[in-house]
PDB file of C-alpha atoms in Angstrom:
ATOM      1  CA  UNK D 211      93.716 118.282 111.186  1.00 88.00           C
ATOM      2  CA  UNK D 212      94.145 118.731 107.529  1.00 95.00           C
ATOM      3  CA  UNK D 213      93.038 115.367 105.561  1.00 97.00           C
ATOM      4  CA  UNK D 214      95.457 113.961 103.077  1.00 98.00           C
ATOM      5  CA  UNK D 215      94.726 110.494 101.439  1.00 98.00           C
ATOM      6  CA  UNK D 216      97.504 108.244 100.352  1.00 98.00           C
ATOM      7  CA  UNK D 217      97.146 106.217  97.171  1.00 97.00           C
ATOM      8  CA  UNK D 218     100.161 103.580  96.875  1.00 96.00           C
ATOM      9  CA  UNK D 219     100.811 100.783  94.291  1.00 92.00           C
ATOM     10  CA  UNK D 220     103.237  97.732  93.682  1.00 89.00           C
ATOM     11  CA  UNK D 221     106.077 100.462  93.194  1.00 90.00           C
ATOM     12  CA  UNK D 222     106.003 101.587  96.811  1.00 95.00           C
ATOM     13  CA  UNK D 223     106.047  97.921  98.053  1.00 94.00           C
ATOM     14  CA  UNK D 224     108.751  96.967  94.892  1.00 91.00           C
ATOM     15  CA  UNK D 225     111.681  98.918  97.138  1.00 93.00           C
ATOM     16  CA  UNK D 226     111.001  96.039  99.858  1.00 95.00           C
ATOM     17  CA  UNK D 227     111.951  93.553  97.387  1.00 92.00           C
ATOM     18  CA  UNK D 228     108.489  92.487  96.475  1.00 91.00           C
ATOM     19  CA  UNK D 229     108.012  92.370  92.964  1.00 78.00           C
ATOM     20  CA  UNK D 230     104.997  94.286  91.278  1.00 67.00           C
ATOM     21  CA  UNK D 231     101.738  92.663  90.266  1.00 64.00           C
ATOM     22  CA  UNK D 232     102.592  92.149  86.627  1.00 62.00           C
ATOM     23  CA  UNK D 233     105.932  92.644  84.913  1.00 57.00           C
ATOM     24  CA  UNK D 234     106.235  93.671  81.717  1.00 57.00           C
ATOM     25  CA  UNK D 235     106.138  90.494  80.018  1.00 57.00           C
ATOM     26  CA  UNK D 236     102.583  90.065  81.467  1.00 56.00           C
ATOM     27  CA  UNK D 237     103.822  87.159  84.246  1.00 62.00           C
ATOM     28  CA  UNK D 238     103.602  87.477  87.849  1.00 75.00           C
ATOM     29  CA  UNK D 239     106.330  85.669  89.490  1.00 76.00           C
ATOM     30  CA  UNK D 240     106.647  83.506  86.972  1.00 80.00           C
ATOM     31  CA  UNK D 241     103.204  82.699  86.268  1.00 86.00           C
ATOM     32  CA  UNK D 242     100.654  83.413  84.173  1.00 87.00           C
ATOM     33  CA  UNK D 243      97.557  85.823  85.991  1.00 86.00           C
ATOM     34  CA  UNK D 244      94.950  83.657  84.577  1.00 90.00           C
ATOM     35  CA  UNK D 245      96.622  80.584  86.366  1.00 93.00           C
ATOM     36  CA  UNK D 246      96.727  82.129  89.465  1.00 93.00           C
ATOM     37  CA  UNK D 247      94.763  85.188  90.003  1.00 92.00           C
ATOM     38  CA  UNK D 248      91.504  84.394  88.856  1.00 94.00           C
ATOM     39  CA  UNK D 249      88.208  82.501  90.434  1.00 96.00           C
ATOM     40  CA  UNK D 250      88.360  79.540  87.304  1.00 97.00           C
ATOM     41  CA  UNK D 251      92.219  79.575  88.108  1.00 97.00           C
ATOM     42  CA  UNK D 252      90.621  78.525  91.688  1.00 97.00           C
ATOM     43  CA  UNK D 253      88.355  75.882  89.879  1.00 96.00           C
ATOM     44  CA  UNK D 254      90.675  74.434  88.085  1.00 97.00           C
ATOM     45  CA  UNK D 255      93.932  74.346  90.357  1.00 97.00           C
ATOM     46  CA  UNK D 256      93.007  75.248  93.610  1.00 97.00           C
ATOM     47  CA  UNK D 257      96.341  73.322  95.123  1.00 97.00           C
ATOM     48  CA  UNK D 258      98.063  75.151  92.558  1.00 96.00           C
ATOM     49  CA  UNK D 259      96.528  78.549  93.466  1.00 97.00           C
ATOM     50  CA  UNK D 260      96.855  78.222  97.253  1.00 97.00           C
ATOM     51  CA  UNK D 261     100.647  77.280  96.789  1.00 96.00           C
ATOM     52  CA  UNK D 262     101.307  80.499  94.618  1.00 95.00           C
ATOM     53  CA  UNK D 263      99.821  82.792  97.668  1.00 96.00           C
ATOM     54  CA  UNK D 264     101.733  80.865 100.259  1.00 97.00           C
ATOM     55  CA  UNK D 265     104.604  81.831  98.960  1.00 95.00           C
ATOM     56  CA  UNK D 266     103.727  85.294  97.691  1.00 94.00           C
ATOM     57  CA  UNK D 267     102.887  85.415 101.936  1.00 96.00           C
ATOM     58  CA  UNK D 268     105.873  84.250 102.552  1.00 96.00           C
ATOM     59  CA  UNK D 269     107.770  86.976 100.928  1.00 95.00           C
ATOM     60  CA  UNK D 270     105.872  89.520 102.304  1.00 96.00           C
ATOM     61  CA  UNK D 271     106.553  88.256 105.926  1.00 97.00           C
ATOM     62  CA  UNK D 272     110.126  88.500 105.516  1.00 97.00           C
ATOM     63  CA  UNK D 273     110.080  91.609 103.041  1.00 97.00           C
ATOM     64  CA  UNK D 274     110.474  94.790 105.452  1.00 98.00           C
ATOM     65  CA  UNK D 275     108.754  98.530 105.279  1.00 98.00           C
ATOM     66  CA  UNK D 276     111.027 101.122 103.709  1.00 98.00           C
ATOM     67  CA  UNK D 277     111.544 104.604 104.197  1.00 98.00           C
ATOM     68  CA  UNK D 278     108.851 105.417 102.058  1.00 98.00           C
ATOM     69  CA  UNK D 279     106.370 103.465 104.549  1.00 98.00           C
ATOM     70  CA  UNK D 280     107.989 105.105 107.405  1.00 98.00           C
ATOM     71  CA  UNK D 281     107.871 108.268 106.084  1.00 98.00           C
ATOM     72  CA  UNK D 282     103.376 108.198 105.296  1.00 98.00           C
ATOM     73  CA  UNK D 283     102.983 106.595 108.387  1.00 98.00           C
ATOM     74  CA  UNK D 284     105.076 109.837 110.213  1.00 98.00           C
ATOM     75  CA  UNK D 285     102.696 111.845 108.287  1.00 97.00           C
ATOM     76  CA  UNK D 286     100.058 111.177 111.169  1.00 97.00           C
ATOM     77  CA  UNK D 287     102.032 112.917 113.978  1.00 96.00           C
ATOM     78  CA  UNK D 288     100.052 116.006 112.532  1.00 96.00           C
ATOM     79  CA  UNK D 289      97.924 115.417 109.634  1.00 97.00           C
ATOM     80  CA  UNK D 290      93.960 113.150 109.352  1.00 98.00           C
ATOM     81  CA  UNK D 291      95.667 110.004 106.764  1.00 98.00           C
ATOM     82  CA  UNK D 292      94.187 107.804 105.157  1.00 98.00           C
ATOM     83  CA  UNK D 293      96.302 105.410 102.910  1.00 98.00           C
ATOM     84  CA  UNK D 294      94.263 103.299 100.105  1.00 98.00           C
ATOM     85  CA  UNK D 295      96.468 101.229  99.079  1.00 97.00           C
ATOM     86  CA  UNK D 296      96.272  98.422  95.591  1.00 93.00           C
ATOM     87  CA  UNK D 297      99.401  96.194  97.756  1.00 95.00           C
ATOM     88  CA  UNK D 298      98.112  93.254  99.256  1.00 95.00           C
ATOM     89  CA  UNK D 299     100.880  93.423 101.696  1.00 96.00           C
ATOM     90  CA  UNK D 300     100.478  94.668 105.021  1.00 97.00           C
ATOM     91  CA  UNK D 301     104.007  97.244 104.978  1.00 98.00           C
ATOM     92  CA  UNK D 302     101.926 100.195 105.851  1.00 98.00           C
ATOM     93  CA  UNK D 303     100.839  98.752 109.028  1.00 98.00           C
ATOM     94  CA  UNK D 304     103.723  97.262 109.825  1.00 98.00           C
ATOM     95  CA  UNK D 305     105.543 100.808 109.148  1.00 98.00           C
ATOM     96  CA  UNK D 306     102.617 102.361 111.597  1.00 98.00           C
ATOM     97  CA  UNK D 307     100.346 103.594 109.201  1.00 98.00           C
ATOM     98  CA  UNK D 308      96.971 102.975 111.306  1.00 98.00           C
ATOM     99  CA  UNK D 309      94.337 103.865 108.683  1.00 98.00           C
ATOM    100  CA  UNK D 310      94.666 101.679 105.741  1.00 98.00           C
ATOM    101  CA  UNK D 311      92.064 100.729 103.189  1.00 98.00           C
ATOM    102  CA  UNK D 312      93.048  97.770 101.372  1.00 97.00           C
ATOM    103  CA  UNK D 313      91.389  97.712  97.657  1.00 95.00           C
ATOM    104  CA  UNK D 314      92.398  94.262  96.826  1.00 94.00           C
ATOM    105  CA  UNK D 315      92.568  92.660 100.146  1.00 96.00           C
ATOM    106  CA  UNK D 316      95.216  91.958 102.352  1.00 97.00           C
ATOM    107  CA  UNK D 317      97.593  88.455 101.717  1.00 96.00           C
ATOM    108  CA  UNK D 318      98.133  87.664 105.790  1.00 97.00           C
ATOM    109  CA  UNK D 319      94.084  86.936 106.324  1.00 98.00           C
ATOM    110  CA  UNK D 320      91.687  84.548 104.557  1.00 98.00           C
ATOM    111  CA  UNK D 321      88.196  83.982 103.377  1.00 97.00           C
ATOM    112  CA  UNK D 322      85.745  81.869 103.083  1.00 97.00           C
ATOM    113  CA  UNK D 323      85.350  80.751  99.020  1.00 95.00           C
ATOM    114  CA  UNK D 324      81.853  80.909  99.567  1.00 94.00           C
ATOM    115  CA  UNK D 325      81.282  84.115 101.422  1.00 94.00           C
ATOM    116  CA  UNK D 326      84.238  86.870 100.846  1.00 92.00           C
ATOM    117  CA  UNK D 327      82.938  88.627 104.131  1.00 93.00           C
ATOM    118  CA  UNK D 328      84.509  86.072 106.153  1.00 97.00           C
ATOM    119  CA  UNK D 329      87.738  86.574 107.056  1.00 97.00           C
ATOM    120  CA  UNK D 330      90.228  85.243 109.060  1.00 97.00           C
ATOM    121  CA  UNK D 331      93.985  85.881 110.631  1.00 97.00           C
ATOM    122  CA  UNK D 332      96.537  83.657 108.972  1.00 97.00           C
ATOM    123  CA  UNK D 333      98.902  82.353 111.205  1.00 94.00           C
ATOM    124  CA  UNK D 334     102.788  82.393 109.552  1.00 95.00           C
ATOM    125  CA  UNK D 335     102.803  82.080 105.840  1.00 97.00           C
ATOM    126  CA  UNK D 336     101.051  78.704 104.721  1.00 97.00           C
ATOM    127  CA  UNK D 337      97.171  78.182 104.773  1.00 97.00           C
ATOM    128  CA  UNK D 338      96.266  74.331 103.964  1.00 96.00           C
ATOM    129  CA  UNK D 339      94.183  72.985 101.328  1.00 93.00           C
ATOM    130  CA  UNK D 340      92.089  71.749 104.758  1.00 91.00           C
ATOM    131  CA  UNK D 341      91.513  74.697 106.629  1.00 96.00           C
ATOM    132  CA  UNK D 342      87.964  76.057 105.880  1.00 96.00           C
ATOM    133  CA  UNK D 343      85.427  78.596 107.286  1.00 97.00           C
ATOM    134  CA  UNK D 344      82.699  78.189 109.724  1.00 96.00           C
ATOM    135  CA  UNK D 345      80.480  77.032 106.837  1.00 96.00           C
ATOM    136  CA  UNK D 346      82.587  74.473 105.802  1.00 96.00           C
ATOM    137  CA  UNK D 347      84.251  75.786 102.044  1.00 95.00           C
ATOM    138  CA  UNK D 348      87.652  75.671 101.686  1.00 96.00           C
ATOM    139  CA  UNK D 349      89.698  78.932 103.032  1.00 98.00           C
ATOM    140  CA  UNK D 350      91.316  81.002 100.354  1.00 98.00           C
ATOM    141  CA  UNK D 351      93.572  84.229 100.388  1.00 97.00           C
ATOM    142  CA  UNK D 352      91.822  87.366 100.963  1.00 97.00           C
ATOM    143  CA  UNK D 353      92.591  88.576  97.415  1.00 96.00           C
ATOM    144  CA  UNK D 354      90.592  90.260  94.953  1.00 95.00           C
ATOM    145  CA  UNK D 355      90.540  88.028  91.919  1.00 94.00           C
ATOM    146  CA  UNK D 356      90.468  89.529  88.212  1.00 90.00           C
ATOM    147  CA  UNK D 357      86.700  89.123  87.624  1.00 90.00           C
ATOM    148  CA  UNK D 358      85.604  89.846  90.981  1.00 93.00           C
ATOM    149  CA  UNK D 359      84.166  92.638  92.537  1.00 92.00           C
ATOM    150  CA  UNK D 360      86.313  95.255  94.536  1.00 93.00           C
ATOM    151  CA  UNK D 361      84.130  95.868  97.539  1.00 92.00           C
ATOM    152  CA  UNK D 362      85.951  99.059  99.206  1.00 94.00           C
ATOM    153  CA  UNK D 363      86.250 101.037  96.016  1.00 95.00           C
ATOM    154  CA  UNK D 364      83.109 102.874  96.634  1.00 96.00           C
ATOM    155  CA  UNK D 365      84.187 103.814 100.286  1.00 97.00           C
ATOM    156  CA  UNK D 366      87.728 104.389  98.451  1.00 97.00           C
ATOM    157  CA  UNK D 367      86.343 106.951  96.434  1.00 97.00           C
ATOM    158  CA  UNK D 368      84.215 108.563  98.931  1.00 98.00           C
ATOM    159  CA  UNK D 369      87.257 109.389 101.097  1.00 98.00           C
ATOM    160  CA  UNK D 370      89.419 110.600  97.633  1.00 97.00           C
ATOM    161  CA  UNK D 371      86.579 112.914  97.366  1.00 97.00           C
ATOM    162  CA  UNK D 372      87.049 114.291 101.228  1.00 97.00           C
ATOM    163  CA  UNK D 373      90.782 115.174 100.488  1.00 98.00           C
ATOM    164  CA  UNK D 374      92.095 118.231 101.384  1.00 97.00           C
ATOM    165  CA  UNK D 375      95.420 116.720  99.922  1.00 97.00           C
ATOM    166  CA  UNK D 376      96.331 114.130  98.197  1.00 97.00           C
ATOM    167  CA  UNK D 377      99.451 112.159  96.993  1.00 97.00           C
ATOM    168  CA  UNK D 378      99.909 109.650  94.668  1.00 96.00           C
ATOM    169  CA  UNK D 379     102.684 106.512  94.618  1.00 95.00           C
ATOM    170  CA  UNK D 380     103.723 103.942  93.160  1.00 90.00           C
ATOM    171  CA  UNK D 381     101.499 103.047  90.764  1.00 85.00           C
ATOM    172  CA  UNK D 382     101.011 103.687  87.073  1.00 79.00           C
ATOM    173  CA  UNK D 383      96.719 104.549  87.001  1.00 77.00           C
ATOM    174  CA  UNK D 384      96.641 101.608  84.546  1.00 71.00           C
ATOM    175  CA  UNK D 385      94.728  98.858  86.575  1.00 70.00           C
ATOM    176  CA  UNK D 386      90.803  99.849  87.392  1.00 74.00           C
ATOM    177  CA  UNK D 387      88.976 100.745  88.985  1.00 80.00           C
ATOM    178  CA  UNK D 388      91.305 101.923  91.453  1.00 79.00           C
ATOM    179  CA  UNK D 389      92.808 104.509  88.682  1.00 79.00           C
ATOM    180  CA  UNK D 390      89.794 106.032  88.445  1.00 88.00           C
ATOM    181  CA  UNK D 391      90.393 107.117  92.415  1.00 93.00           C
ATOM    182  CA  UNK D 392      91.907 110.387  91.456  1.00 92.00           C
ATOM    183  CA  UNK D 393      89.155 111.650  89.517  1.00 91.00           C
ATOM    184  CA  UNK D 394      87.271 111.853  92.407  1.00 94.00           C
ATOM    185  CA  UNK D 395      89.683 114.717  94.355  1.00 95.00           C
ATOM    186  CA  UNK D 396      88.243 117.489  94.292  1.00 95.00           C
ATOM    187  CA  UNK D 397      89.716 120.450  91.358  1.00 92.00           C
ATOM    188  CA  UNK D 398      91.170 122.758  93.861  1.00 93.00           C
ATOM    189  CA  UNK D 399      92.804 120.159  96.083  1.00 96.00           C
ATOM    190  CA  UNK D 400      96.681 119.755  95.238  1.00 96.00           C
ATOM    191  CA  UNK D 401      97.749 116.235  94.129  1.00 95.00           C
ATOM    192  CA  UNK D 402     101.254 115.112  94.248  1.00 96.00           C
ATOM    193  CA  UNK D 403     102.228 112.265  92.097  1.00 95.00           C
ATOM    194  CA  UNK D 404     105.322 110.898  93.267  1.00 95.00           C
ATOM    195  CA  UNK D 405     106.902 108.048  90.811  1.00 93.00           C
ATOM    196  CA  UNK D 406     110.202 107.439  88.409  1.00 91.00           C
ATOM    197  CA  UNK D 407     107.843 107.543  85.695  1.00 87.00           C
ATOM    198  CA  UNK D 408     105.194 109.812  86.046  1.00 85.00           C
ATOM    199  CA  UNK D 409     101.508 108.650  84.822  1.00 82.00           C
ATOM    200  CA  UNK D 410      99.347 110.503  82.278  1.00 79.00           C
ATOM    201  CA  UNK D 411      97.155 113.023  84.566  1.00 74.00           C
ATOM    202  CA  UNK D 412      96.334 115.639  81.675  1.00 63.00           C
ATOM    203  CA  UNK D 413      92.871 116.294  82.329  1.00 76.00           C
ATOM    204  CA  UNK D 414      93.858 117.191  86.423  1.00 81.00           C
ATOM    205  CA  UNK D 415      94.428 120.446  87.783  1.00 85.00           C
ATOM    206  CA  UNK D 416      96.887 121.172  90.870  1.00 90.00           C
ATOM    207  CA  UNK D 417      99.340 118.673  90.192  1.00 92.00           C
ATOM    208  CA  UNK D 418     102.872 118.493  91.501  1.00 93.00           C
ATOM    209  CA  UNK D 419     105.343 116.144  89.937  1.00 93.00           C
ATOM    210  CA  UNK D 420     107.890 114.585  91.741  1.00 94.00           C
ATOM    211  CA  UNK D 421     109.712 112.380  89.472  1.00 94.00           C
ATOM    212  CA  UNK D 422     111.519 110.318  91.980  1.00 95.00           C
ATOM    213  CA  UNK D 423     111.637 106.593  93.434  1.00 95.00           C
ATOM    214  CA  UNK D 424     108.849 106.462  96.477  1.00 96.00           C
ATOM    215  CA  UNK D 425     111.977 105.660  98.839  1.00 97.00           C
ATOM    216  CA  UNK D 426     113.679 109.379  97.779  1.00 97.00           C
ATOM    217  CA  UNK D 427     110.303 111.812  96.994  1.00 97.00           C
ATOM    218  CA  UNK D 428     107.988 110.146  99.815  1.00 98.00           C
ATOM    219  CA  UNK D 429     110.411 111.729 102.540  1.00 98.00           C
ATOM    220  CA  UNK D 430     111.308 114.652 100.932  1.00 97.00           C
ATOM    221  CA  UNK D 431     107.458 115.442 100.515  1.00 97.00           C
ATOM    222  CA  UNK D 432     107.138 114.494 104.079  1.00 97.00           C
ATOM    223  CA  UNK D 433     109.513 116.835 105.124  1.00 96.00           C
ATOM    224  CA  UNK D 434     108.118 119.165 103.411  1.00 95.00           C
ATOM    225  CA  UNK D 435     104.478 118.749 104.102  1.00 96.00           C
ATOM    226  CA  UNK D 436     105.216 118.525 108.077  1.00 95.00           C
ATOM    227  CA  UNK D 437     107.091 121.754 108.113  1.00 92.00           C
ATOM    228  CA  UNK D 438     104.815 123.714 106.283  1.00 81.00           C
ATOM    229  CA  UNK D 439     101.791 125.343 108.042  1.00 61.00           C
ATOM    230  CA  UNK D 440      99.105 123.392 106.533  1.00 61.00           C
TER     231      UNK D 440
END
């Protein structure tokens, strides 16, 4: 089976109603990143930090996979996939997708603030300000912080640099590392970059543009790419 790898952003998971990582203004829901998103945010505040994830769990509990989602996950029925997604929301699997790499974590679990490696299932949306691991430090959502490392990005790129295909969604290449990803697809593998506004790639070879919303040039390139004799 031919390998394709998947790379999606906050504009694949934006059609479910959840609102990208930072609008333009520089705020995340409201809030300023360095509040919220960072481990001295989690020094200073960490009742204010553990609120701001509840809720951002909360929305992505009731937000729903679209027909983008659908569409990758279909993808499987005859091709190797591999999504690596930036979305801390777990749409893809929900959707089907069974082989998702998650660069900056995934909201619905949580870790130890001691020891990142421990993880655990959250059950529903909250996690309290009591709850802690099995070494006794407070429990935390299994996000990757600004100033912290991102563990998978090495096994990220070594599976961008097995593609046979690749495709691109959702996100602009402007947060790293994870926008260094495409670099490391090989030159004679074709790349699709599917987005309304189409990121700067001119140093790539092999690339296909599809200037369209993930919800409209996902399933079209689906179609496409599961009729074709690949």
């Amino acid at each position: 089976m031919k390998r394709i790898v998947v790379l999606t952003g906050a504009g694949i998971s934006a059609e479910s109603g959840l609102k990208t990582f930072r609008d333009s203004n520089g705020l995340w829901e409201g809030y300023n990143i360095e509040d919220v998103a960072t481990p001295q945010a989690w020094q200073r505040n960490p009742e204010l930090v553990q609120e701001f994830y509840n809720m951002r769990r909360k929305d992505v509990l009731e937000a729903q996979p679209n027909l983008a989602h659908y569409a990758l996950a279909k993808l499987e029925e005859r091709f190797d996939v591999t999504i690596i997604t930036q979305n801390i929301d777990d749409l893809h699997e929900r959707a089907g997708s069974t082989n998702v790499v998650h660069l900056h974590g995934i909201i619905t679990k949580s870790q130890s603030s001691v020891n990142p490696e421990l993880t655990y299932p959250i059950k529903g949306w909250e996690l309290g300000m009591g709850e802690v691991c099995e070494l006794g430090s407070p429990l935390r959502a299994h996000v990757v912080w600004f100033g912290e490392d991102v563990p998978m990005i090495e096994e990220a790129a070594r599976i961008c640099a097995g593609a046979e295909l690749f495709i691109l969604s959702g996100t602009s290449l402007a947060v790293y590392p994870a926008a260094g990803l495409i670099h490391y697809v090989r030159t004679g593998v074709k790349k699709y970059i599917v987005d309304p506004n189409i990121p700067a790639v001119s140093r790539l070879t092999n690339v296909v543009e599809i200037q369209a919303k993930a919800t409209d040039g996902i399933p079209e390139l689906v179609e496409e790419l599961m009729s074709n004799k690949y």
